[in-house]
Amino acid sequence: MNGPPASRWLGAWGVGFLALLYVPIALIFAYSFNSNVVNMMAWEGFTLDWYRSILGLPTQLAKSDNYVQSTATLLAAVRNSVVVATFATLVSTAIGTATALAIARHRFRLRRLYQGLLVLPMVMPDIVLGIALLIFFVSLGLDLGLHTIIAGHCVFLSSYVFVVVSTRLAGMATDLEEASSDLGASPWVTFRRVTLPQIAPGIAGGALLAFIISMDDLVITYFIAGVDSATLPLFIYGILRRGIKPEINALAMLLLTFSFLVAATGLWLRSRRQ
Amino acid sequence: MSPGSSRRWALAGLLTPATLLLAGCFLVPLGIMATYSVLSPGLYGGVEWEFYPYNYGRVLGAPLGDVEEFDPVYAGILLRSLRLAAVTVVVCLCLCYPAAFWVSRLPGARKNLVLFLVTLPFFANLIIRVYAWMLVLRPTGVLTRAFDAVGLGAHAPDLMFTEGAVVIGLAYVLLPFMFLPLYASIEKLDPALLQASSDLGASPLQGFLRVTLPLTAPGILGGSVLVFIPAFGNFVVPAMMGGAKVMLVGNTIEQQFLAARNWPFGAALAMLVLGIILIAMLAYAWRFGRVDGAVRP
């Protein structure tokens, strides 16, 4: 049905689509080098000072009256984010993998129920889960802090790990596991020596995804974070609500680079041996 | 120990952590939220333990007690959220459908590269992606500067803090959710079917409407649900790009919890959001099952 003009039109649309995805990000990249302290939208000259200030290096910015140093709060937010993401990823990777194994390799009565329940935290709007957890923690009398954020993140991260590992298990033949058990290996030995090496890329991919999503989460964290437990997205959200400041550009680029590196590793792991 | 019983123990061991997590940190919190939604708000925040279904009455018009009144503002916010979520779905669909077609026809290596490029922004921080559009749309932003540069400064549209800005932000953030299911169903499309329809005298438009569209319907519906749900409950994008002018239900819930401190009313709003989404998902499951069944011979 498509002659050459139609495919040319499609091609143009496709290129435009990619441009739409990346041009806004490219703008942040460009503005992150703008040396104008007062009006960040007006180009003044090239500088690396915004990056230097985030990394705690000496800059020319301190000379300007309009510049307020916020590196300490930023570093605290980064630390909080990394702590939360690390713990939440470890716990949810274990739980998500265990559940995926149970669903894929066992037949039991509540199987469908578990499958449905595990997908639910992922598809329901963040705000609903966020306020449900807020009411829950407050009615338990818990102080909000990093521990409540970690608990909250585990709920939906487990779902993501579950889905990724399940996909891996579904694409895997069971004959090696059956052979191992026929040859007298215990379920544990079969798991350790046969199943685990095969699903390891899936587990690693799920863990990376969980880590990124945890680092990225704003809405749920917003409701269950305490006064001193602001994570990086909360820190950025706070700044943006008070008015845009130029160091956001450099911070955004560093964060994007990090996410893209982790994501690229994850996608590569997933594509390997599949 | 018999092999059967050791398998049962293994299963119990595998399921226990998830059971504890889901029960403790998911089902119980949802249950408490549902309970809160029918309790009376305390004078200084908190709740009074009395049955009080009138939180729903404020939004829906019934039931109404002596104190609570039906406030059309909330019903309006709910409708606006539904409308903007629906517009976002349509915008994403129109942008992604031709793009997914394009990707499905690329040669192997290029196809993988483009798929990678389309998926990558999904992993970028949500707030940064919204921020990128703030740079474009804000009054002194890139768009205004572009209009200035070509001498049309007076005609530059002021989109920031409008419904249009909210839809742009939502669509940008949610594009991958529409693209991937669409791509999956378009990729499966057999070109021979279109060839056959054209050989039998169908026009390209007929071919599209009678062959391509029905066969890719599962992708369209799947993507629509995946975009609709987060768009409907979103509160970050409207807070940043809509300001106080474009309140959506997500912002209203946030306000009830962090500013107005009327937790039962906020919980009732959240329950309504959850209810609407469950209906959307059930409708999708019903529709999807039918379409899927009809397509398979």
Coordinates of C-alpha atoms in Angstrom, one line a residue:
Chain A
M1 CA 0.0 0.0 0.0
N2 CA 2.9 2.3 0.6
G3 CA 4.8 3.7 -2.3
P4 CA 8.0 5.6 -1.9
P5 CA 6.3 8.9 -1.0
A6 CA 4.5 7.3 1.9
S7 CA 7.7 5.7 3.3
R8 CA 9.5 9.0 2.9
W9 CA 6.7 10.6 4.9
L10 CA 7.0 7.9 7.5
G11 CA 10.7 8.3 7.7
A12 CA 10.4 12.1 8.3
W13 CA 7.8 11.4 11.0
G14 CA 10.1 8.9 12.7
V15 CA 13.1 11.3 12.6
G16 CA 10.8 14.0 14.0
F17 CA 9.7 11.6 16.7
L18 CA 13.3 11.0 17.8
A19 CA 14.0 14.7 17.7
L20 CA 10.9 15.4 19.9
L21 CA 12.3 12.9 22.4
Y22 CA 15.9 14.3 22.5
V23 CA 15.7 18.0 21.7
P24 CA 14.4 19.0 25.2
I25 CA 17.2 17.0 26.8
A26 CA 19.7 18.6 24.4
L27 CA 18.5 22.1 25.6
I28 CA 19.3 21.3 29.2
F29 CA 22.8 20.1 28.0
A30 CA 23.4 23.4 26.1
Y31 CA 22.2 25.6 29.0
S32 CA 24.3 23.7 31.5
F33 CA 27.4 25.5 30.1
N34 CA 25.9 29.0 30.2
S35 CA 27.9 31.3 32.4
N36 CA 25.0 33.8 33.0
V37 CA 24.3 33.8 36.7
V38 CA 21.4 36.2 36.6
N39 CA 19.3 35.2 33.6
M40 CA 20.1 31.6 32.7
M41 CA 18.0 31.7 29.5
A42 CA 20.3 34.4 28.0
W43 CA 23.5 33.0 26.7
E44 CA 26.6 34.8 28.0
G45 CA 29.5 32.5 27.6
F46 CA 30.8 29.0 28.1
T47 CA 31.6 27.8 31.6
L48 CA 32.1 24.5 33.5
D49 CA 31.4 26.3 36.8
W50 CA 28.0 24.7 37.4
Y51 CA 29.5 21.3 37.1
R52 CA 32.5 22.3 39.3
S53 CA 30.2 23.7 42.0
I54 CA 28.2 20.4 42.1
L55 CA 31.4 18.4 42.5
G56 CA 32.6 20.8 45.2
L57 CA 35.4 22.3 43.2
P58 CA 36.3 26.0 43.5
T59 CA 34.5 28.3 41.0
Q60 CA 34.0 31.9 40.0
L61 CA 30.4 31.8 41.1
A62 CA 31.1 32.7 44.7
K63 CA 32.0 36.2 43.5
S64 CA 28.5 36.8 42.3
D65 CA 25.9 38.1 44.8
N66 CA 23.1 36.2 43.2
Y67 CA 24.7 32.8 43.8
V68 CA 23.7 30.7 46.9
Q69 CA 25.8 27.7 47.6
S70 CA 23.7 24.6 48.3
T71 CA 26.2 21.8 47.8
A72 CA 25.9 20.4 51.3
T73 CA 22.1 19.9 51.0
L74 CA 22.7 18.4 47.5
L75 CA 25.3 15.9 48.7
A76 CA 23.0 14.9 51.6
A77 CA 20.2 14.3 49.1
V78 CA 22.5 12.2 46.9
R79 CA 23.6 10.2 49.9
N80 CA 19.9 9.6 50.9
S81 CA 19.0 8.5 47.4
V82 CA 21.9 6.1 47.1
V83 CA 21.2 4.6 50.6
V84 CA 17.5 4.1 49.8
A85 CA 18.1 2.7 46.3
T86 CA 20.8 0.3 47.5
F87 CA 18.8 -1.2 50.3
A88 CA 15.5 -1.2 48.4
T89 CA 17.2 -2.8 45.4
L90 CA 18.8 -5.6 47.5
V91 CA 15.6 -6.5 49.3
S92 CA 13.3 -6.2 46.3
T93 CA 15.6 -8.2 44.0
A94 CA 15.6 -11.0 46.5
I95 CA 11.8 -10.9 47.0
G96 CA 11.0 -10.4 43.3
T97 CA 13.3 -13.2 42.2
A98 CA 11.9 -15.7 44.8
T99 CA 8.4 -14.9 43.9
A100 CA 9.1 -15.2 40.1
L101 CA 10.6 -18.7 40.8
A102 CA 7.6 -19.7 42.9
I103 CA 5.2 -18.6 40.2
A104 CA 7.2 -20.1 37.2
R105 CA 8.2 -23.4 38.7
H106 CA 5.4 -24.4 41.1
R107 CA 1.7 -25.0 40.6
F108 CA -0.5 -23.8 43.5
R109 CA -4.0 -22.6 44.2
L110 CA -3.4 -18.9 44.8
R111 CA -1.0 -18.6 41.8
R112 CA -3.2 -16.2 39.8
L113 CA -4.0 -14.1 42.8
Y114 CA -0.3 -13.6 43.5
Q115 CA 0.4 -12.7 39.9
G116 CA -2.3 -10.1 40.0
L117 CA -1.3 -8.7 43.3
L118 CA 2.3 -8.4 42.2
V119 CA 1.4 -6.3 39.2
L120 CA -1.0 -4.0 41.1
P121 CA 1.6 -1.8 42.8
M122 CA 3.1 -1.1 39.4
V123 CA 0.0 -0.1 37.5
M124 CA -1.8 1.9 40.2
P125 CA -1.1 5.6 40.3
D126 CA 1.8 6.5 42.5
I127 CA -0.1 9.0 44.5
V128 CA -2.6 6.4 45.7
L129 CA 0.2 4.1 47.0
G130 CA 2.0 7.1 48.4
I131 CA -0.9 8.4 50.6
A132 CA -1.9 4.8 51.6
L133 CA 1.7 4.3 52.9
L134 CA 1.6 7.7 54.6
I135 CA -1.6 7.0 56.4
F136 CA -0.3 3.5 57.3
F137 CA 3.1 4.7 58.7
V138 CA 1.5 7.6 60.6
S139 CA -1.2 5.4 62.1
L140 CA 1.5 2.9 63.2
G141 CA 3.1 5.9 65.0
L142 CA 6.4 5.5 62.9
D143 CA 8.6 8.6 62.4
L144 CA 9.0 9.2 58.7
G145 CA 12.5 8.8 57.4
L146 CA 14.8 6.7 55.3
H147 CA 13.4 3.5 56.7
T148 CA 9.9 4.3 55.6
I149 CA 11.1 5.3 52.1
I150 CA 13.0 2.0 51.8
A151 CA 9.9 0.0 52.9
G152 CA 7.7 1.9 50.5
H153 CA 10.1 1.5 47.6
C154 CA 10.4 -2.3 48.2
V155 CA 6.6 -2.7 47.5
F156 CA 6.7 -1.5 43.9
L157 CA 10.3 -2.4 43.1
S158 CA 9.6 -6.0 43.9
S159 CA 6.9 -5.9 41.2
Y160 CA 9.4 -4.7 38.6
V161 CA 12.0 -7.3 39.5
F162 CA 9.3 -10.0 39.5
V163 CA 8.2 -9.0 35.9
V164 CA 11.8 -8.9 34.5
V165 CA 12.8 -12.2 36.1
S166 CA 9.5 -13.9 35.2
T167 CA 10.1 -12.9 31.5
R168 CA 13.6 -14.5 31.7
L169 CA 12.2 -17.7 33.3
A170 CA 9.4 -18.0 30.8
G171 CA 11.9 -17.9 27.9
M172 CA 14.0 -20.7 29.6
A173 CA 13.6 -24.4 28.8
T174 CA 13.1 -26.6 31.9
D175 CA 15.0 -29.6 30.5
L176 CA 18.3 -28.8 32.2
E177 CA 16.6 -28.5 35.6
E178 CA 14.7 -31.7 35.1
A179 CA 18.0 -33.5 34.0
S180 CA 19.7 -32.2 37.1
S181 CA 16.9 -33.4 39.4
D182 CA 16.7 -36.8 37.6
L183 CA 20.4 -37.2 38.2
G184 CA 19.8 -36.9 42.0
A185 CA 20.6 -33.2 42.7
S186 CA 18.6 -31.6 45.5
P187 CA 16.3 -28.7 44.6
W188 CA 18.9 -26.3 46.2
V189 CA 21.8 -27.7 44.2
T190 CA 19.7 -27.6 41.0
F191 CA 18.8 -24.0 41.7
R192 CA 22.4 -23.0 42.6
R193 CA 24.1 -24.8 39.7
V194 CA 21.5 -24.8 36.9
T195 CA 18.7 -22.3 37.3
L196 CA 20.6 -19.4 38.9
P197 CA 23.4 -19.1 36.2
Q198 CA 20.7 -19.1 33.5
I199 CA 18.6 -16.4 35.1
A200 CA 21.5 -14.3 36.4
P201 CA 21.3 -11.8 33.5
G202 CA 17.6 -11.4 34.2
I203 CA 18.2 -10.8 37.9
A204 CA 20.9 -8.3 37.2
G205 CA 18.7 -6.5 34.7
G206 CA 15.8 -6.4 37.2
A207 CA 18.1 -5.1 39.9
L208 CA 19.4 -2.3 37.7
L209 CA 15.9 -1.3 36.7
A210 CA 14.9 -1.3 40.4
F211 CA 17.9 0.9 41.3
I212 CA 17.1 3.4 38.6
I213 CA 13.4 3.5 39.4
S214 CA 14.2 4.0 43.1
M215 CA 16.6 6.8 42.4
D216 CA 14.0 8.4 40.1
D217 CA 10.9 8.0 42.3
L218 CA 9.4 11.3 43.4
V219 CA 5.7 10.9 44.1
I220 CA 5.7 8.0 46.6
T221 CA 8.9 9.3 48.3
Y222 CA 7.3 12.8 48.5
F223 CA 4.6 11.5 50.9
I224 CA 6.7 9.1 53.1
A225 CA 9.9 11.1 53.4
G226 CA 10.7 12.8 56.7
V227 CA 12.1 16.3 57.3
D228 CA 15.7 15.3 57.0
S229 CA 15.4 12.5 54.5
A230 CA 14.9 14.4 51.2
T231 CA 16.2 12.3 48.3
L232 CA 17.6 13.7 45.1
P233 CA 14.3 14.0 43.2
L234 CA 12.7 15.7 46.2
F235 CA 15.6 18.1 46.4
I236 CA 15.3 19.0 42.7
Y237 CA 11.5 19.3 43.0
G238 CA 12.0 21.6 45.9
I239 CA 14.3 23.9 43.9
L240 CA 12.1 23.9 40.9
R241 CA 9.1 24.9 42.9
R242 CA 11.0 27.9 44.3
G243 CA 12.2 29.0 40.9
I244 CA 14.6 27.7 38.3
K245 CA 18.3 28.0 39.2
P246 CA 21.1 27.4 36.7
E247 CA 22.9 24.7 38.6
I248 CA 19.8 22.5 38.0
N249 CA 21.0 22.1 34.3
A250 CA 24.4 20.7 35.3
L251 CA 22.8 18.5 38.0
A252 CA 20.2 17.2 35.5
M253 CA 22.9 16.3 33.0
L254 CA 25.0 14.4 35.6
L255 CA 21.9 12.5 36.7
L256 CA 20.8 11.8 33.1
T257 CA 24.3 10.5 32.2
F258 CA 24.2 8.2 35.2
S259 CA 20.7 6.9 34.4
F260 CA 21.6 6.4 30.8
L261 CA 24.7 4.4 31.7
V262 CA 22.8 2.2 34.1
A263 CA 20.0 1.7 31.6
A264 CA 22.3 0.9 28.7
T265 CA 24.0 -1.7 30.9
G266 CA 20.6 -3.2 31.8
L267 CA 19.4 -3.3 28.2
W268 CA 22.6 -4.8 27.1
L269 CA 22.4 -7.5 29.8
R270 CA 18.8 -8.2 28.7
S271 CA 19.7 -8.6 25.1
R272 CA 22.6 -10.9 25.8
R273 CA 21.9 -14.6 25.3
Q274 CA 18.3 -14.1 24.5
Chain B
M1 CA 11.4 -36.1 53.8
S2 CA 9.5 -37.0 50.6
P3 CA 10.3 -35.0 47.5
G4 CA 6.7 -33.7 47.4
S5 CA 6.9 -32.2 50.9
S6 CA 10.4 -30.7 50.3
R7 CA 8.9 -29.0 47.2
R8 CA 6.1 -27.6 49.4
W9 CA 8.6 -26.2 51.9
A10 CA 10.5 -24.6 49.0
L11 CA 7.4 -23.0 47.7
A12 CA 6.5 -21.7 51.2
G13 CA 10.0 -20.3 51.5
L14 CA 9.8 -18.6 48.2
L15 CA 6.5 -17.0 48.8
T16 CA 6.8 -15.9 52.4
P17 CA 8.8 -12.7 51.9
A18 CA 6.5 -11.5 49.1
T19 CA 3.4 -12.4 51.2
L20 CA 4.7 -10.4 54.2
L21 CA 5.6 -7.5 52.0
L22 CA 2.4 -7.3 50.0
A23 CA 0.2 -7.9 53.1
G24 CA 2.1 -5.6 55.4
C25 CA 3.1 -2.7 53.1
F26 CA 0.4 -2.9 50.4
L27 CA -2.9 -4.5 51.3
V28 CA -3.1 -3.3 54.9
P29 CA -2.2 0.3 53.9
L30 CA -4.9 0.2 51.2
G31 CA -7.4 -1.1 53.7
I32 CA -6.6 1.6 56.2
M33 CA -6.9 4.2 53.4
A34 CA -10.3 2.8 52.5
T35 CA -11.3 3.0 56.2
Y36 CA -10.1 6.5 56.5
S37 CA -12.2 7.5 53.5
V38 CA -15.4 6.8 55.5
L39 CA -14.3 8.5 58.8
S40 CA -14.9 12.0 59.9
P41 CA -12.1 14.5 59.7
G42 CA -10.8 15.8 63.1
L43 CA -10.9 19.4 63.9
Y44 CA -7.1 19.8 63.8
G45 CA -6.1 17.2 61.3
G46 CA -6.4 13.5 62.1
V47 CA -9.7 11.6 62.2
E48 CA -12.6 10.9 64.4
W49 CA -13.7 7.3 64.7
E50 CA -17.3 7.6 63.4
F51 CA -18.8 6.4 60.2
Y52 CA -18.9 9.3 57.8
P53 CA -19.6 8.5 54.1
Y54 CA -20.2 12.2 53.3
N55 CA -16.6 12.6 52.1
Y56 CA -17.8 11.0 49.0
G57 CA -20.9 13.2 49.0
R58 CA -18.8 16.3 48.6
V59 CA -17.6 15.0 45.2
L60 CA -20.4 12.8 44.0
G61 CA -23.5 14.7 45.4
A62 CA -24.6 11.8 47.5
P63 CA -24.6 10.8 50.4
L64 CA -24.8 14.2 52.1
G65 CA -24.9 14.8 55.8
D66 CA -25.8 17.9 57.8
V67 CA -22.4 19.6 57.5
E68 CA -21.0 18.5 54.1
E69 CA -22.3 20.0 50.9
F70 CA -21.9 18.9 47.3
D71 CA -19.1 21.0 45.9
P72 CA -19.1 21.0 42.1
V73 CA -15.4 22.1 42.1
Y74 CA -14.3 18.6 43.0
A75 CA -16.5 16.9 40.4
G76 CA -15.1 19.4 37.9
I77 CA -11.5 18.6 38.9
L78 CA -12.2 14.9 38.5
L79 CA -13.8 15.5 35.0
R80 CA -10.9 17.7 34.0
S81 CA -8.4 15.0 35.1
L82 CA -10.3 12.4 33.0
R83 CA -10.4 14.8 30.0
L84 CA -6.7 15.7 30.1
A85 CA -5.7 12.1 30.5
A86 CA -7.9 11.2 27.5
V87 CA -6.3 14.0 25.4
T88 CA -2.9 12.8 26.5
V89 CA -3.7 9.3 25.3
V90 CA -4.8 10.6 21.9
V91 CA -1.7 12.8 21.5
C92 CA 0.6 9.9 22.4
L93 CA -1.3 7.6 20.0
C94 CA -1.1 10.1 17.1
L95 CA 2.6 10.7 17.7
C96 CA 3.6 7.0 18.3
Y97 CA 1.5 5.1 15.7
P98 CA 3.4 6.3 12.6
A99 CA 6.7 6.3 14.5
A100 CA 6.1 2.6 15.5
F101 CA 5.3 1.8 11.9
W102 CA 8.5 3.5 10.8
V103 CA 10.6 1.5 13.3
S104 CA 9.0 -1.8 12.4
R105 CA 10.2 -1.3 8.8
L106 CA 13.8 -0.4 9.5
P107 CA 16.5 -3.0 8.7
G108 CA 17.7 -5.1 11.7
A109 CA 20.7 -3.2 13.2
R110 CA 19.1 0.2 12.7
K111 CA 15.9 -1.0 14.2
N112 CA 17.6 -2.2 17.4
L113 CA 19.4 1.2 17.6
V114 CA 16.2 3.2 17.2
L115 CA 14.3 1.0 19.7
F116 CA 17.2 1.6 22.2
L117 CA 16.9 5.3 21.6
V118 CA 13.2 5.3 22.1
T119 CA 13.4 3.3 25.3
L120 CA 16.3 5.3 26.8
P121 CA 14.4 8.5 27.9
F122 CA 12.1 6.2 29.9
F123 CA 15.0 5.7 32.3
A124 CA 15.7 9.4 32.6
N125 CA 14.5 11.1 35.8
L126 CA 10.9 12.1 35.4
I127 CA 11.4 15.4 37.1
I128 CA 14.2 16.3 34.7
R129 CA 12.1 15.4 31.7
V130 CA 9.3 17.7 32.9
Y131 CA 11.9 20.4 33.7
A132 CA 13.1 20.2 30.0
W133 CA 9.7 21.3 28.9
M134 CA 9.6 24.1 31.5
L135 CA 12.8 25.4 29.8
V136 CA 10.9 25.4 26.5
L137 CA 7.5 26.8 27.6
R138 CA 8.2 29.2 30.4
P139 CA 7.5 32.9 29.5
T140 CA 11.2 33.7 28.9
G141 CA 11.8 30.2 27.6
V142 CA 13.2 28.7 24.4
L143 CA 9.9 28.9 22.5
T144 CA 9.5 32.7 23.2
R145 CA 13.1 33.2 22.2
A146 CA 12.6 31.3 18.9
F147 CA 9.6 33.5 18.1
D148 CA 11.6 36.5 18.9
A149 CA 14.5 35.4 16.7
V150 CA 12.3 35.2 13.6
G151 CA 10.6 38.6 14.5
L152 CA 7.3 37.2 15.7
G153 CA 7.9 37.9 19.3
A154 CA 4.4 39.5 19.7
H155 CA 2.8 36.2 18.6
A156 CA 4.6 33.9 20.9
P157 CA 2.1 31.6 22.6
D158 CA 2.1 31.8 26.4
L159 CA 1.6 28.1 27.1
M160 CA 3.0 27.8 30.6
F161 CA 0.4 27.1 33.3
T162 CA -2.3 26.1 30.8
E163 CA -4.0 22.8 30.1
G164 CA -2.0 22.6 26.9
A165 CA 1.3 22.7 28.9
V166 CA 0.1 19.9 31.2
V167 CA -0.9 17.8 28.2
I168 CA 2.5 18.4 26.6
G169 CA 4.3 17.5 29.8
L170 CA 2.2 14.3 30.4
A171 CA 2.5 13.2 26.8
Y172 CA 6.3 13.7 26.7
V173 CA 6.8 11.8 30.0
L174 CA 4.5 8.9 29.0
L175 CA 5.4 8.4 25.3
P176 CA 7.4 5.2 25.8
F177 CA 4.4 3.5 27.5
M178 CA 2.4 4.1 24.3
F179 CA 5.2 3.3 21.9
L180 CA 6.3 -0.1 23.1
P181 CA 2.9 -1.9 23.1
L182 CA 2.1 -0.3 19.8
Y183 CA 5.4 -1.4 18.3
A184 CA 4.9 -4.9 19.6
S185 CA 1.6 -5.3 17.9
I186 CA 2.7 -3.5 14.7
E187 CA 5.8 -5.7 14.5
K188 CA 3.6 -8.8 14.5
L189 CA 1.6 -7.5 11.6
D190 CA 1.9 -9.7 8.5
P191 CA 2.4 -7.6 5.4
A192 CA 0.9 -10.3 3.3
L193 CA -2.5 -9.5 4.8
L194 CA -2.3 -5.9 3.5
Q195 CA -1.1 -7.1 0.1
A196 CA -4.0 -9.5 0.0
S197 CA -6.5 -6.7 0.8
S198 CA -5.0 -4.5 -1.9
D199 CA -5.1 -7.4 -4.4
L200 CA -8.7 -7.8 -3.6
G201 CA -9.4 -4.2 -4.6
A202 CA -9.3 -2.4 -1.2
S203 CA -8.0 1.1 -1.2
P204 CA -5.1 2.0 1.1
L205 CA -7.5 3.7 3.4
Q206 CA -9.8 0.6 3.5
G207 CA -6.8 -1.6 4.0
F208 CA -5.8 0.5 7.0
L209 CA -9.2 0.7 8.5
R210 CA -10.2 -2.9 7.9
V211 CA -6.9 -4.8 8.3
T212 CA -4.1 -2.7 10.0
L213 CA -6.3 -1.0 12.6
P214 CA -8.1 -4.1 13.9
L215 CA -4.9 -6.2 14.0
T216 CA -3.1 -3.5 16.0
A217 CA -6.0 -2.8 18.3
P218 CA -4.5 -4.8 21.2
G219 CA -1.4 -2.5 21.1
I220 CA -3.6 0.6 20.8
L221 CA -5.7 -0.5 23.8
G222 CA -2.7 -1.6 25.9
G223 CA -0.8 1.6 25.3
S224 CA -3.9 3.7 26.0
V225 CA -4.4 2.0 29.4
L226 CA -0.7 2.3 30.2
V227 CA -0.8 6.1 29.4
F228 CA -4.2 6.8 30.8
I229 CA -3.5 5.5 34.3
P230 CA -0.4 7.5 35.2
A231 CA -1.8 10.6 33.4
F232 CA -5.0 10.5 35.3
G233 CA -3.4 10.3 38.8
N234 CA -0.4 12.4 38.0
F235 CA 0.5 15.3 40.3
V236 CA 4.1 16.2 39.4
V237 CA 3.4 17.4 35.9
P238 CA 0.3 19.5 36.8
A239 CA 2.1 20.9 39.8
M240 CA 5.0 22.1 37.7
M241 CA 3.5 23.0 34.4
G242 CA -0.1 23.8 35.4
G243 CA 0.4 25.7 38.5
A244 CA -2.6 26.6 40.5
K245 CA -4.6 27.2 37.3
V246 CA -4.8 23.6 36.2
M247 CA -5.6 21.6 39.3
L248 CA -5.9 17.9 38.7
V249 CA -7.2 15.3 41.1
G250 CA -3.6 14.3 42.0
N251 CA -2.9 17.9 43.2
T252 CA -6.2 18.0 45.1
I253 CA -5.3 14.8 47.0
E254 CA -1.9 16.2 47.8
Q255 CA -3.4 19.4 49.1
Q256 CA -5.8 17.5 51.3
F257 CA -2.9 15.7 52.9
L258 CA -0.2 18.3 53.2
A259 CA -2.1 21.7 53.3
A260 CA -5.8 21.3 54.2
R261 CA -5.1 18.3 56.5
N262 CA -8.4 16.7 55.7
W263 CA -7.1 13.2 55.4
P264 CA -10.5 11.4 55.2
F265 CA -11.5 13.6 52.2
G266 CA -8.1 13.0 50.6
A267 CA -8.5 9.3 51.1
A268 CA -12.0 9.4 49.6
L269 CA -10.6 11.2 46.5
A270 CA -7.8 8.6 46.2
M271 CA -10.4 5.8 46.5
L272 CA -12.4 7.4 43.6
V273 CA -9.2 7.5 41.5
L274 CA -8.5 3.9 42.3
G275 CA -12.1 2.9 41.5
I276 CA -12.0 4.7 38.1
I277 CA -8.7 3.0 37.3
L278 CA -10.0 -0.4 38.2
I279 CA -13.0 0.1 35.9
A280 CA -10.6 1.2 33.1
M281 CA -8.5 -1.9 33.6
L282 CA -11.5 -4.3 33.8
A283 CA -12.9 -2.7 30.6
Y284 CA -9.4 -3.2 29.0
A285 CA -9.2 -6.9 30.1
W286 CA -12.7 -7.5 28.7
R287 CA -12.1 -5.7 25.5
F288 CA -8.6 -7.1 25.0
G289 CA -9.8 -10.6 25.6
R290 CA -12.4 -10.2 22.9
V291 CA -10.2 -8.6 20.4
D292 CA -7.5 -11.1 21.0
G293 CA -10.0 -13.9 20.6
A294 CA -11.5 -12.5 17.4
V295 CA -8.1 -12.1 15.7
R296 CA -6.9 -15.6 16.4
P297 CA -8.4 -18.0 13.9

